[in-house]
Amino acid sequence: MPRGRYSLHDPHDHTPLAQEHFQCAPGPSGWRYVSQLTTPAGDHRGSVDLALDELGRPIRLELHAGGWQVRGAALDGVTWVRTDPTGTHATEGNVRAHAFTGTSPAFLVATARLLRLTPSSAATRVRLVAFTDPVLAPLTVDQSWALVDSETHATDNGPLTVDEYQVTALDTGERHTVHLAGDVVLSAPGIELEDLQSPPSAFDRPDLG
């Protein structure tokens, strides 16, 4: 069960945004990730609770940030309820999308798990609903994902496979690189892995037969 800490910063000017203290693990029904976020000053900033089924679909999402709360799941595409800080009004949303995304590293792992790409796979288009900071406003985004390299490294805890993905925002054409090892993000724009107390959990590789 990996536990650790990511630092989150603005990918353009590198302004520190938050520390994300996380733990995650595969289970009988899929994979779960939970985290608590703090500001650079150490104040509570929000939380993430994401559960995937065995196919990588989001069966439960709960986000808290800035007094706002979002609960969502894969249902007729993806469906969510967003509640305002006073708790008196709730708005529902539904989009014909594949999954959710946001600033948490959990969403990069979740998208990779959903797509199950191989180095020989063509780039795959995916539609996601992003919940943007600081008020968890929903935004539908289209991305293209390609697994461009996969290397296995020897470590003290056994072989570690590192996957390199190229992710393209289809509205702007902006491309960036994401490196994943199992269910841990090693590097991505705006994300740095600062501490990892146990090795990543390995997902089963796609059946190439």
mmCIF file of C-alpha atoms in Angstrom:
data_model
loop_
_atom_site.group_PDB
_atom_site.id
_atom_site.type_symbol
_atom_site.label_atom_id
_atom_site.label_comp_id
_atom_site.label_asym_id
_atom_site.label_seq_id
_atom_site.Cartn_x
_atom_site.Cartn_y
_atom_site.Cartn_z
ATOM 1 C CA MET A 1 0.000 0.000 0.000
ATOM 2 C CA PRO A 2 1.932 3.046 -1.203
ATOM 3 C CA ARG A 3 1.923 6.036 1.121
ATOM 4 C CA GLY A 4 3.686 9.281 0.457
ATOM 5 C CA ARG A 5 3.535 12.937 -0.372
ATOM 6 C CA TYR A 6 3.295 14.915 -3.580
ATOM 7 C CA SER A 7 4.021 18.610 -3.900
ATOM 8 C CA LEU A 8 1.738 20.458 -6.294
ATOM 9 C CA HIS A 9 2.771 23.675 -8.020
ATOM 10 C CA ASP A 10 1.684 25.877 -10.894
ATOM 11 C CA PRO A 11 3.187 24.205 -13.991
ATOM 12 C CA HIS A 12 3.858 27.590 -15.614
ATOM 13 C CA ASP A 13 5.423 29.762 -12.902
ATOM 14 C CA HIS A 14 6.123 27.001 -10.311
ATOM 15 C CA THR A 15 4.221 28.772 -7.529
ATOM 16 C CA PRO A 16 3.711 26.221 -4.701
ATOM 17 C CA LEU A 17 0.040 25.287 -4.369
ATOM 18 C CA ALA A 18 -0.289 22.379 -1.953
ATOM 19 C CA GLN A 19 1.112 19.253 -0.376
ATOM 20 C CA GLU A 20 -0.911 16.108 -1.032
ATOM 21 C CA HIS A 21 -0.481 13.335 1.550
ATOM 22 C CA PHE A 22 -1.789 10.132 -0.003
ATOM 23 C CA GLN A 23 -2.221 6.408 0.283
ATOM 24 C CA CYS A 24 -3.542 4.048 -2.376
ATOM 25 C CA ALA A 25 -3.973 0.348 -2.967
ATOM 26 C CA PRO A 26 -5.489 -2.168 -5.368
ATOM 27 C CA GLY A 27 -8.295 -4.295 -3.996
ATOM 28 C CA PRO A 28 -10.782 -6.976 -5.018
ATOM 29 C CA SER A 29 -12.959 -4.451 -6.835
ATOM 30 C CA GLY A 30 -10.260 -2.276 -8.392
ATOM 31 C CA TRP A 31 -8.187 0.549 -6.870
ATOM 32 C CA ARG A 32 -8.683 3.255 -4.254
ATOM 33 C CA TYR A 33 -6.821 6.480 -3.556
ATOM 34 C CA VAL A 34 -7.339 8.802 -0.604
ATOM 35 C CA SER A 35 -5.473 11.980 0.249
ATOM 36 C CA GLN A 36 -5.475 15.112 2.359
ATOM 37 C CA LEU A 37 -4.193 18.397 0.971
ATOM 38 C CA THR A 38 -2.531 21.201 2.894
ATOM 39 C CA THR A 39 -1.474 24.684 1.816
ATOM 40 C CA PRO A 40 2.230 25.622 1.753
ATOM 41 C CA ALA A 41 1.599 27.160 5.191
ATOM 42 C CA GLY A 42 0.267 23.841 6.498
ATOM 43 C CA ASP A 43 -3.449 24.661 6.628
ATOM 44 C CA HIS A 44 -6.055 22.132 5.484
ATOM 45 C CA ARG A 45 -6.908 22.683 1.808
ATOM 46 C CA GLY A 46 -9.090 19.754 0.783
ATOM 47 C CA SER A 47 -9.301 16.015 0.221
ATOM 48 C CA VAL A 48 -9.622 13.383 -2.507
ATOM 49 C CA ASP A 49 -11.302 9.966 -2.330
ATOM 50 C CA LEU A 50 -11.371 8.055 -5.619
ATOM 51 C CA ALA A 51 -12.340 4.423 -6.169
ATOM 52 C CA LEU A 52 -12.098 2.587 -9.501
ATOM 53 C CA ASP A 53 -13.616 -0.706 -10.551
ATOM 54 C CA GLU A 54 -11.547 -3.483 -12.121
ATOM 55 C CA LEU A 55 -11.904 -1.844 -15.558
ATOM 56 C CA GLY A 56 -10.640 1.505 -14.323
ATOM 57 C CA ARG A 57 -14.020 3.243 -14.271
ATOM 58 C CA PRO A 58 -14.744 5.655 -11.398
ATOM 59 C CA ILE A 59 -17.291 4.013 -9.133
ATOM 60 C CA ARG A 60 -16.973 6.727 -6.475
ATOM 61 C CA LEU A 61 -15.396 10.155 -6.353
ATOM 62 C CA GLU A 62 -15.533 12.614 -3.479
ATOM 63 C CA LEU A 63 -13.642 15.903 -3.583
ATOM 64 C CA HIS A 64 -13.489 18.732 -1.054
ATOM 65 C CA ALA A 65 -11.886 22.113 -1.750
ATOM 66 C CA GLY A 66 -12.572 25.696 -0.753
ATOM 67 C CA GLY A 67 -15.708 24.669 1.122
ATOM 68 C CA TRP A 68 -17.103 22.991 -2.005
ATOM 69 C CA GLN A 69 -17.876 19.295 -2.334
ATOM 70 C CA VAL A 70 -18.266 17.060 -5.373
ATOM 71 C CA ARG A 71 -19.576 13.496 -5.394
ATOM 72 C CA GLY A 72 -19.531 11.586 -8.655
ATOM 73 C CA ALA A 73 -19.442 8.218 -10.402
ATOM 74 C CA ALA A 74 -19.588 6.614 -13.827
ATOM 75 C CA LEU A 75 -23.309 6.572 -14.669
ATOM 76 C CA ASP A 76 -24.639 7.264 -18.175
ATOM 77 C CA GLY A 77 -21.201 8.667 -18.910
ATOM 78 C CA VAL A 78 -20.191 10.454 -15.724
ATOM 79 C CA THR A 79 -22.604 12.014 -13.248
ATOM 80 C CA TRP A 80 -21.876 14.266 -10.284
ATOM 81 C CA VAL A 81 -23.407 16.511 -7.642
ATOM 82 C CA ARG A 82 -21.604 19.714 -6.630
ATOM 83 C CA THR A 83 -22.610 21.380 -3.373
ATOM 84 C CA ASP A 84 -21.941 25.021 -2.507
ATOM 85 C CA PRO A 85 -20.165 26.119 0.692
ATOM 86 C CA THR A 86 -23.438 26.849 2.534
ATOM 87 C CA GLY A 87 -24.852 23.418 1.724
ATOM 88 C CA THR A 88 -28.178 24.945 0.741
ATOM 89 C CA HIS A 89 -27.887 24.441 -3.006
ATOM 90 C CA ALA A 90 -26.676 21.478 -5.020
ATOM 91 C CA THR A 91 -26.236 21.265 -8.773
ATOM 92 C CA GLU A 92 -26.205 18.036 -10.730
ATOM 93 C CA GLY A 93 -24.240 17.368 -13.873
ATOM 94 C CA ASN A 94 -23.954 14.619 -16.469
ATOM 95 C CA VAL A 95 -21.643 14.387 -19.482
ATOM 96 C CA ARG A 96 -21.017 11.631 -22.005
ATOM 97 C CA ALA A 97 -17.428 11.302 -20.841
ATOM 98 C CA HIS A 98 -15.178 8.412 -19.853
ATOM 99 C CA ALA A 99 -14.002 9.555 -16.409
ATOM 100 C CA PHE A 100 -13.009 12.494 -14.200
ATOM 101 C CA THR A 101 -9.800 14.466 -13.877
ATOM 102 C CA GLY A 102 -8.354 17.285 -11.780
ATOM 103 C CA THR A 103 -5.165 18.490 -10.149
ATOM 104 C CA SER A 104 -4.652 15.383 -7.988
ATOM 105 C CA PRO A 105 -2.067 12.851 -9.252
ATOM 106 C CA ALA A 106 -4.746 10.209 -8.632
ATOM 107 C CA PHE A 107 -6.464 11.184 -11.867
ATOM 108 C CA LEU A 108 -3.382 10.490 -13.982
ATOM 109 C CA VAL A 109 -3.138 6.989 -12.560
ATOM 110 C CA ALA A 110 -6.877 6.506 -13.048
ATOM 111 C CA THR A 111 -6.811 7.572 -16.711
ATOM 112 C CA ALA A 112 -3.859 5.329 -17.478
ATOM 113 C CA ARG A 113 -5.637 2.461 -15.754
ATOM 114 C CA LEU A 114 -8.797 3.103 -17.763
ATOM 115 C CA LEU A 115 -7.017 3.214 -21.134
ATOM 116 C CA ARG A 116 -4.666 0.235 -20.556
ATOM 117 C CA LEU A 117 -2.357 1.295 -23.367
ATOM 118 C CA THR A 118 0.666 -0.637 -24.636
ATOM 119 C CA PRO A 119 3.714 0.816 -26.427
ATOM 120 C CA SER A 120 2.277 -0.510 -29.686
ATOM 121 C CA SER A 121 -1.127 1.115 -29.126
ATOM 122 C CA ALA A 122 -2.175 4.075 -31.231
ATOM 123 C CA ALA A 123 -2.774 7.343 -29.416
ATOM 124 C CA THR A 124 -6.188 7.145 -27.768
ATOM 125 C CA ARG A 125 -8.662 9.983 -27.354
ATOM 126 C CA VAL A 126 -10.440 10.309 -24.035
ATOM 127 C CA ARG A 127 -13.112 12.754 -22.813
ATOM 128 C CA LEU A 128 -12.894 13.743 -19.159
ATOM 129 C CA VAL A 129 -14.718 16.050 -16.778
ATOM 130 C CA ALA A 130 -12.171 18.161 -14.897
ATOM 131 C CA PHE A 131 -12.968 19.779 -11.560
ATOM 132 C CA THR A 132 -10.882 22.926 -11.507
ATOM 133 C CA ASP A 133 -9.442 24.767 -8.539
ATOM 134 C CA PRO A 134 -10.262 26.539 -6.355
ATOM 135 C CA VAL A 135 -14.028 25.888 -6.394
ATOM 136 C CA LEU A 136 -14.265 22.508 -8.167
ATOM 137 C CA ALA A 137 -15.960 23.982 -11.238
ATOM 138 C CA PRO A 138 -16.660 21.268 -13.844
ATOM 139 C CA LEU A 139 -15.049 21.547 -17.286
ATOM 140 C CA THR A 140 -15.215 18.954 -20.076
ATOM 141 C CA VAL A 141 -11.832 18.331 -21.702
ATOM 142 C CA ASP A 142 -10.645 16.107 -24.543
ATOM 143 C CA GLN A 143 -7.183 14.577 -24.388
ATOM 144 C CA SER A 144 -5.060 12.185 -26.401
ATOM 145 C CA TRP A 145 -2.938 9.655 -24.522
ATOM 146 C CA ALA A 146 -0.089 7.567 -25.935
ATOM 147 C CA LEU A 147 2.277 5.202 -24.127
ATOM 148 C CA VAL A 148 5.577 6.092 -25.786
ATOM 149 C CA ASP A 149 7.984 4.057 -23.646
ATOM 150 C CA SER A 150 7.979 1.402 -20.934
ATOM 151 C CA GLU A 151 11.181 0.434 -19.123
ATOM 152 C CA THR A 152 11.805 -2.018 -16.288
ATOM 153 C CA HIS A 153 14.427 -1.106 -13.709
ATOM 154 C CA ALA A 154 16.007 -3.322 -11.061
ATOM 155 C CA THR A 155 15.429 -2.075 -7.494
ATOM 156 C CA ASP A 156 15.986 -3.409 -3.986
ATOM 157 C CA ASN A 157 12.292 -4.335 -3.932
ATOM 158 C CA GLY A 158 12.316 -6.127 -7.277
ATOM 159 C CA PRO A 159 11.664 -4.977 -10.843
ATOM 160 C CA LEU A 160 9.995 -1.586 -11.259
ATOM 161 C CA THR A 161 8.297 -0.753 -14.561
ATOM 162 C CA VAL A 162 8.161 2.943 -15.473
ATOM 163 C CA ASP A 163 5.714 4.001 -18.173
ATOM 164 C CA GLU A 164 6.144 7.242 -20.110
ATOM 165 C CA TYR A 165 2.932 8.749 -21.497
ATOM 166 C CA GLN A 166 2.519 11.650 -23.874
ATOM 167 C CA VAL A 167 -0.676 13.548 -23.099
ATOM 168 C CA THR A 168 -2.054 16.108 -25.548
ATOM 169 C CA ALA A 169 -4.796 18.639 -24.826
ATOM 170 C CA LEU A 170 -6.859 18.471 -28.000
ATOM 171 C CA ASP A 171 -8.279 21.986 -27.668
ATOM 172 C CA THR A 172 -4.861 23.691 -27.522
ATOM 173 C CA GLY A 173 -2.453 21.078 -28.875
ATOM 174 C CA GLU A 174 -0.314 21.462 -25.734
ATOM 175 C CA ARG A 175 1.655 18.300 -24.963
ATOM 176 C CA HIS A 176 3.258 17.105 -21.779
ATOM 177 C CA THR A 177 4.891 13.973 -20.423
ATOM 178 C CA VAL A 178 3.743 11.849 -17.498
ATOM 179 C CA HIS A 179 5.868 9.128 -15.882
ATOM 180 C CA LEU A 180 4.045 6.461 -13.867
ATOM 181 C CA ALA A 181 5.290 3.481 -11.890
ATOM 182 C CA GLY A 182 2.302 1.308 -11.092
ATOM 183 C CA ASP A 183 -0.091 3.474 -9.098
ATOM 184 C CA VAL A 184 2.396 6.242 -8.297
ATOM 185 C CA VAL A 185 3.139 9.345 -10.380
ATOM 186 C CA LEU A 186 6.902 9.829 -10.609
ATOM 187 C CA SER A 187 6.732 13.093 -12.527
ATOM 188 C CA ALA A 188 4.194 15.229 -14.382
ATOM 189 C CA PRO A 189 3.644 18.953 -14.961
ATOM 190 C CA GLY A 190 2.854 20.602 -11.640
ATOM 191 C CA ILE A 191 3.505 17.391 -9.672
ATOM 192 C CA GLU A 192 6.592 16.202 -7.797
ATOM 193 C CA LEU A 193 6.822 13.026 -5.737
ATOM 194 C CA GLU A 194 8.498 14.184 -2.528
ATOM 195 C CA ASP A 195 8.223 11.088 -0.351
ATOM 196 C CA LEU A 196 7.267 7.444 -0.863
ATOM 197 C CA GLN A 197 7.226 5.100 2.121
ATOM 198 C CA SER A 198 6.554 1.832 0.265
ATOM 199 C CA PRO A 199 6.892 0.639 -3.344
ATOM 200 C CA PRO A 200 4.167 1.290 -5.923
ATOM 201 C CA SER A 201 1.533 -1.365 -6.466
ATOM 202 C CA ALA A 202 1.846 -2.962 -9.891
ATOM 203 C CA PHE A 203 -1.194 -3.212 -12.111
ATOM 204 C CA ASP A 204 -1.610 -6.232 -14.351
ATOM 205 C CA ARG A 205 -0.220 -5.562 -17.798
ATOM 206 C CA PRO A 206 -2.689 -5.720 -20.705
ATOM 207 C CA ASP A 207 -3.024 -9.084 -22.394
ATOM 208 C CA LEU A 208 -1.025 -8.789 -25.606
ATOM 209 C CA GLY A 209 -2.149 -12.165 -26.878
#
